[in-house]
């Protein structure tokens, strides 16, 4: 096991009607806030009204920033920073999924920063200060509700980049599985794939003697794999929604990567695809992960075998490690495909130019090789990308 | 899954030589501290010297309170409070196992309290303030290094009681598995049993649809069960020590009980035994858990069957649930017995009077029935106690 430092101060309110704690909790930090959200979905499913009524009941002054979209834009962050400064907001509340929370986080850090928000992503400087951040989560996917990262896209530059800092942990997050009842089937599927790939990024490492990390990853993977088909049939199954939602938080709150060297190559590559083609994050991961796995599995066949046996219950008898490893990759790809079919997601019709392949691979590796399970250079990434489309 | 609130702000420094971070971290909170520890073991194994050198290097003024023993005493807490007040200490650092850290926590809360420290344990009032607490852990057992509880004994009253509060989370804890190389075999065994029973208290509940909590518990149980025999053979096996140490923290940092109603009857009963007979905490749990399990298993046979199959790999074929459940209990008791034999721990020769049985049962249930897996009243506890000795 490798040395590590682990801390996660975010307070989680999980379960039915936990939004009733919103006003009281905000009052511990602020009386004036910026309220960040996406579009009409939270107005249709009643979450917006519940949030506003909490803010009014606790006499919390709020200013609104709607309009967050998937692969959230730095341009909207700039607008949010202006509003915060104009009204002296003391906290940024995101009501939505990962894109909304990432936008809220970036605004919170940018308000305390003397410069253009995008510089936080391009200049490698520590982020030491941010307004307090809070979240009401409406999707199960990114884990942003309980971690220290934010991913933002600069559409003009076709770049999608990440920041991370201790000050980006939300002070608290509210997770009510009932709120996810109205997620679209496609959101449920791409959110689920995002959760699965988050876990896989941390599961595929070359450290040994890590039974706790392995068991936790395998538990979460099986939970998501077993429950996704259930919620696709019945979106209002509370226990299935609850298990997926809690898995999504645990998948990326830092606990799985304690003591191991995680990979993250699939995310690095998927991010470049989303930055150019604006496709859902989960969709890019579903494309890249199987190609990544096929490209790297011989590096540590035993690890892929363990995955196939412990997560997918594949039988070991009469097969060599390599065969079982391949079966595990194949069954994962099939599972992603089945989920997409179940949710009636149309196959992507991307026209990918070869120069784009090279551009994406170049950007993905601009700070050196990516991945830890196997180090990948530009040529490796180009091969994986070609096999992903 | 039940609603829950989860937060754990303790920062964990885990791994080889992490004590090198001690001085720098303390400086974030304090320049004058109280240093709490037990006896000679930290002087013999070199930990004391490393701590002192960190304190000196960072010019941190420190005042010492040695003398913490197992089942730590409220009388020593009173001494610590005096020293803190006399020297205006800003932080209480415990260097030791659970008894030391619990003593440090209780001192930290008592310094901010206008009254006798024991009143914190007897009057049910919230604890809203405490000095910052930090720990250098020397044993794998109680989980106190990353939770909000402290257990202290009032020897005059033969009472062992617990406090808990958000302000009792250590600001940070340093966990170096190498430091546990010199634990006595008996400490390793009783610490290991403590970890196992912590997990069992949270595993045996009557909630359903809890695959994450179940899988995490089963993973930690198997990790401890597999690694304890290894460290009893070779105390200096880093990976085995590391896995046990990380399991001990995760076993009681709150993550396992999210969404379930834990039991804690075994601890409530074991605590009364330790309060009267001053035996190690782990020893009392090894006595009580099998008797508790035999008394309650028919309440939810399926749960005990899951335990037997998933943790102990017992075969299901040709057996009914009740038989497998019983096998699981038996194998647990045998495992505890084998560990004690391996560590050459002499069997207890307690002379238990029947009036003591009644007194312990009365005290254990003085605030109402205990346990959630099955509610236990005084008569139930008396039966379990009679079968424990």
PDB file of N, CA and C in Angstrom, chain B residues 127-173:
ATOM      1  N   UNK B 127     -22.037  18.696  23.796  1.00  0.00           N
ATOM      2  CA  UNK B 127     -20.671  19.210  23.942  1.00  0.00           C
ATOM      3  C   UNK B 127     -20.384  20.055  22.705  1.00  0.00           C
ATOM      4  N   UNK B 128     -20.341  21.352  22.887  1.00  0.00           N
ATOM      5  CA  UNK B 128     -20.243  22.253  21.728  1.00  0.00           C
ATOM      6  C   UNK B 128     -18.852  22.808  21.500  1.00  0.00           C
ATOM      7  N   UNK B 129     -17.960  22.571  22.452  1.00  0.00           N
ATOM      8  CA  UNK B 129     -16.647  23.200  22.349  1.00  0.00           C
ATOM      9  C   UNK B 129     -15.566  22.273  22.873  1.00  0.00           C
ATOM     10  N   UNK B 130     -14.414  22.328  22.237  1.00  0.00           N
ATOM     11  CA  UNK B 130     -13.269  21.555  22.727  1.00  0.00           C
ATOM     12  C   UNK B 130     -12.004  22.168  22.138  1.00  0.00           C
ATOM     13  N   UNK B 131     -10.887  21.975  22.800  1.00  0.00           N
ATOM     14  CA  UNK B 131      -9.607  22.335  22.184  1.00  0.00           C
ATOM     15  C   UNK B 131      -9.409  21.438  20.966  1.00  0.00           C
ATOM     16  N   UNK B 132      -8.647  21.895  19.969  1.00  0.00           N
ATOM     17  CA  UNK B 132      -8.304  20.991  18.859  1.00  0.00           C
ATOM     18  C   UNK B 132      -7.574  19.753  19.387  1.00  0.00           C
ATOM     19  N   UNK B 133      -7.868  18.624  18.740  1.00  0.00           N
ATOM     20  CA  UNK B 133      -7.302  17.330  19.149  1.00  0.00           C
ATOM     21  C   UNK B 133      -6.493  16.773  17.972  1.00  0.00           C
ATOM     22  N   UNK B 134      -5.381  16.118  18.271  1.00  0.00           N
ATOM     23  CA  UNK B 134      -4.617  15.438  17.216  1.00  0.00           C
ATOM     24  C   UNK B 134      -4.071  14.140  17.787  1.00  0.00           C
ATOM     25  N   UNK B 135      -3.692  13.221  16.903  1.00  0.00           N
ATOM     26  CA  UNK B 135      -3.250  11.914  17.385  1.00  0.00           C
ATOM     27  C   UNK B 135      -2.110  11.350  16.544  1.00  0.00           C
ATOM     28  N   UNK B 136      -1.181  10.678  17.223  1.00  0.00           N
ATOM     29  CA  UNK B 136      -0.232   9.788  16.561  1.00  0.00           C
ATOM     30  C   UNK B 136      -0.592   8.394  17.062  1.00  0.00           C
ATOM     31  N   UNK B 137      -1.112   7.573  16.155  1.00  0.00           N
ATOM     32  CA  UNK B 137      -1.688   6.292  16.554  1.00  0.00           C
ATOM     33  C   UNK B 137      -0.605   5.225  16.674  1.00  0.00           C
ATOM     34  N   UNK B 138      -0.677   4.437  17.740  1.00  0.00           N
ATOM     35  CA  UNK B 138       0.340   3.391  17.924  1.00  0.00           C
ATOM     36  C   UNK B 138      -0.252   1.981  17.924  1.00  0.00           C
ATOM     37  N   UNK B 139      -1.574   1.867  17.879  1.00  0.00           N
ATOM     38  CA  UNK B 139      -2.201   0.543  17.810  1.00  0.00           C
ATOM     39  C   UNK B 139      -3.335   0.592  16.792  1.00  0.00           C
ATOM     40  N   UNK B 140      -3.692  -0.564  16.256  1.00  0.00           N
ATOM     41  CA  UNK B 140      -4.847  -0.643  15.359  1.00  0.00           C
ATOM     42  C   UNK B 140      -5.963  -1.292  16.147  1.00  0.00           C
ATOM     43  N   UNK B 141      -6.995  -0.517  16.466  1.00  0.00           N
ATOM     44  CA  UNK B 141      -8.055  -1.109  17.279  1.00  0.00           C
ATOM     45  C   UNK B 141      -9.322  -0.273  17.310  1.00  0.00           C
ATOM     46  N   UNK B 142      -9.280   0.837  18.034  1.00  0.00           N
ATOM     47  CA  UNK B 142     -10.540   1.469  18.443  1.00  0.00           C
ATOM     48  C   UNK B 142     -11.163   2.384  17.408  1.00  0.00           C
ATOM     49  N   UNK B 143     -10.390   2.892  16.467  1.00  0.00           N
ATOM     50  CA  UNK B 143     -10.935   3.836  15.505  1.00  0.00           C
ATOM     51  C   UNK B 143     -11.068   5.246  16.053  1.00  0.00           C
ATOM     52  N   UNK B 144     -10.667   5.449  17.297  1.00  0.00           N
ATOM     53  CA  UNK B 144     -10.813   6.768  17.929  1.00  0.00           C
ATOM     54  C   UNK B 144     -10.064   7.858  17.169  1.00  0.00           C
ATOM     55  N   UNK B 145      -9.032   7.460  16.413  1.00  0.00           N
ATOM     56  CA  UNK B 145      -8.221   8.417  15.654  1.00  0.00           C
ATOM     57  C   UNK B 145      -9.033   9.156  14.582  1.00  0.00           C
ATOM     58  N   UNK B 146     -10.201   8.634  14.241  1.00  0.00           N
ATOM     59  CA  UNK B 146     -10.982   9.284  13.190  1.00  0.00           C
ATOM     60  C   UNK B 146     -12.477   9.214  13.483  1.00  0.00           C
ATOM     61  N   UNK B 147     -12.831   9.354  14.760  1.00  0.00           N
ATOM     62  CA  UNK B 147     -14.259   9.477  15.055  1.00  0.00           C
ATOM     63  C   UNK B 147     -14.512  10.484  16.175  1.00  0.00           C
ATOM     64  N   UNK B 148     -15.778  10.604  16.535  1.00  0.00           N
ATOM     65  CA  UNK B 148     -16.198  11.682  17.437  1.00  0.00           C
ATOM     66  C   UNK B 148     -16.567  11.186  18.835  1.00  0.00           C
ATOM     67  N   UNK B 149     -16.008  10.020  19.225  1.00  0.00           N
ATOM     68  CA  UNK B 149     -16.373   9.426  20.520  1.00  0.00           C
ATOM     69  C   UNK B 149     -15.166   9.325  21.453  1.00  0.00           C
ATOM     70  N   UNK B 150     -15.466   9.221  22.733  1.00  0.00           N
ATOM     71  CA  UNK B 150     -14.448   8.907  23.732  1.00  0.00           C
ATOM     72  C   UNK B 150     -15.110   8.091  24.834  1.00  0.00           C
ATOM     73  N   UNK B 151     -14.404   7.060  25.304  1.00  0.00           N
ATOM     74  CA  UNK B 151     -14.930   6.199  26.365  1.00  0.00           C
ATOM     75  C   UNK B 151     -13.981   6.281  27.559  1.00  0.00           C
ATOM     76  N   UNK B 152     -14.535   6.581  28.712  1.00  0.00           N
ATOM     77  CA  UNK B 152     -13.712   6.778  29.913  1.00  0.00           C
ATOM     78  C   UNK B 152     -14.336   6.016  31.082  1.00  0.00           C
ATOM     79  N   UNK B 153     -13.462   5.565  31.996  1.00  0.00           N
ATOM     80  CA  UNK B 153     -13.945   4.818  33.159  1.00  0.00           C
ATOM     81  C   UNK B 153     -13.800   5.645  34.432  1.00  0.00           C
ATOM     82  N   UNK B 154     -14.852   5.616  35.239  1.00  0.00           N
ATOM     83  CA  UNK B 154     -14.793   6.200  36.572  1.00  0.00           C
ATOM     84  C   UNK B 154     -14.650   5.031  37.537  1.00  0.00           C
ATOM     85  N   UNK B 155     -13.424   4.836  37.989  1.00  0.00           N
ATOM     86  CA  UNK B 155     -13.109   3.627  38.738  1.00  0.00           C
ATOM     87  C   UNK B 155     -13.826   3.589  40.087  1.00  0.00           C
ATOM     88  N   UNK B 156     -13.932   4.762  40.738  1.00  0.00           N
ATOM     89  CA  UNK B 156     -14.641   4.809  42.027  1.00  0.00           C
ATOM     90  C   UNK B 156     -16.089   4.350  41.901  1.00  0.00           C
ATOM     91  N   UNK B 157     -16.708   4.733  40.785  1.00  0.00           N
ATOM     92  CA  UNK B 157     -18.123   4.380  40.604  1.00  0.00           C
ATOM     93  C   UNK B 157     -18.288   3.091  39.812  1.00  0.00           C
ATOM     94  N   UNK B 158     -17.171   2.469  39.386  1.00  0.00           N
ATOM     95  CA  UNK B 158     -17.215   1.273  38.524  1.00  0.00           C
ATOM     96  C   UNK B 158     -18.130   1.506  37.326  1.00  0.00           C
ATOM     97  N   UNK B 159     -17.911   2.652  36.694  1.00  0.00           N
ATOM     98  CA  UNK B 159     -18.715   2.982  35.522  1.00  0.00           C
ATOM     99  C   UNK B 159     -17.817   3.338  34.342  1.00  0.00           C
ATOM    100  N   UNK B 160     -18.208   2.831  33.164  1.00  0.00           N
ATOM    101  CA  UNK B 160     -17.473   3.134  31.926  1.00  0.00           C
ATOM    102  C   UNK B 160     -18.488   3.780  30.994  1.00  0.00           C
ATOM    103  N   UNK B 161     -18.241   4.998  30.573  1.00  0.00           N
ATOM    104  CA  UNK B 161     -19.256   5.730  29.821  1.00  0.00           C
ATOM    105  C   UNK B 161     -18.672   6.395  28.578  1.00  0.00           C
ATOM    106  N   UNK B 162     -19.536   6.771  27.656  1.00  0.00           N
ATOM    107  CA  UNK B 162     -19.089   7.361  26.386  1.00  0.00           C
ATOM    108  C   UNK B 162     -19.634   8.770  26.196  1.00  0.00           C
ATOM    109  N   UNK B 163     -18.830   9.630  25.568  1.00  0.00           N
ATOM    110  CA  UNK B 163     -19.354  10.904  25.066  1.00  0.00           C
ATOM    111  C   UNK B 163     -19.133  10.932  23.556  1.00  0.00           C
ATOM    112  N   UNK B 164     -19.959  11.713  22.872  1.00  0.00           N
ATOM    113  CA  UNK B 164     -19.693  11.927  21.451  1.00  0.00           C
ATOM    114  C   UNK B 164     -20.137  13.332  21.069  1.00  0.00           C
ATOM    115  N   UNK B 165     -19.420  13.917  20.129  1.00  0.00           N
ATOM    116  CA  UNK B 165     -19.719  15.276  19.681  1.00  0.00           C
ATOM    117  C   UNK B 165     -18.890  15.575  18.436  1.00  0.00           C
ATOM    118  N   UNK B 166     -19.440  16.412  17.582  1.00  0.00           N
ATOM    119  CA  UNK B 166     -18.701  16.814  16.373  1.00  0.00           C
ATOM    120  C   UNK B 166     -17.340  17.416  16.700  1.00  0.00           C
ATOM    121  N   UNK B 167     -17.245  18.070  17.868  1.00  0.00           N
ATOM    122  CA  UNK B 167     -15.971  18.742  18.184  1.00  0.00           C
ATOM    123  C   UNK B 167     -14.898  17.759  18.649  1.00  0.00           C
ATOM    124  N   UNK B 168     -15.250  16.475  18.758  1.00  0.00           N
ATOM    125  CA  UNK B 168     -14.266  15.473  19.210  1.00  0.00           C
ATOM    126  C   UNK B 168     -13.535  14.771  18.060  1.00  0.00           C
ATOM    127  N   UNK B 169     -13.887  15.084  16.814  1.00  0.00           N
ATOM    128  CA  UNK B 169     -13.080  14.552  15.709  1.00  0.00           C
ATOM    129  C   UNK B 169     -11.676  15.144  15.805  1.00  0.00           C
ATOM    130  N   UNK B 170     -10.637  14.309  15.783  1.00  0.00           N
ATOM    131  CA  UNK B 170      -9.292  14.886  15.728  1.00  0.00           C
ATOM    132  C   UNK B 170      -9.145  15.761  14.472  1.00  0.00           C
ATOM    133  N   UNK B 171      -8.384  16.841  14.590  1.00  0.00           N
ATOM    134  CA  UNK B 171      -8.112  17.659  13.405  1.00  0.00           C
ATOM    135  C   UNK B 171      -7.312  16.831  12.411  1.00  0.00           C
ATOM    136  N   UNK B 172      -6.357  16.073  12.936  1.00  0.00           N
ATOM    137  CA  UNK B 172      -5.603  15.159  12.064  1.00  0.00           C
ATOM    138  C   UNK B 172      -5.076  13.994  12.897  1.00  0.00           C
ATOM    139  N   UNK B 173      -4.812  12.896  12.212  1.00  0.00           N
ATOM    140  CA  UNK B 173      -4.229  11.732  12.874  1.00  0.00           C
ATOM    141  C   UNK B 173      -3.145  11.150  11.984  1.00  0.00           C
TER     142      UNK B 173
END
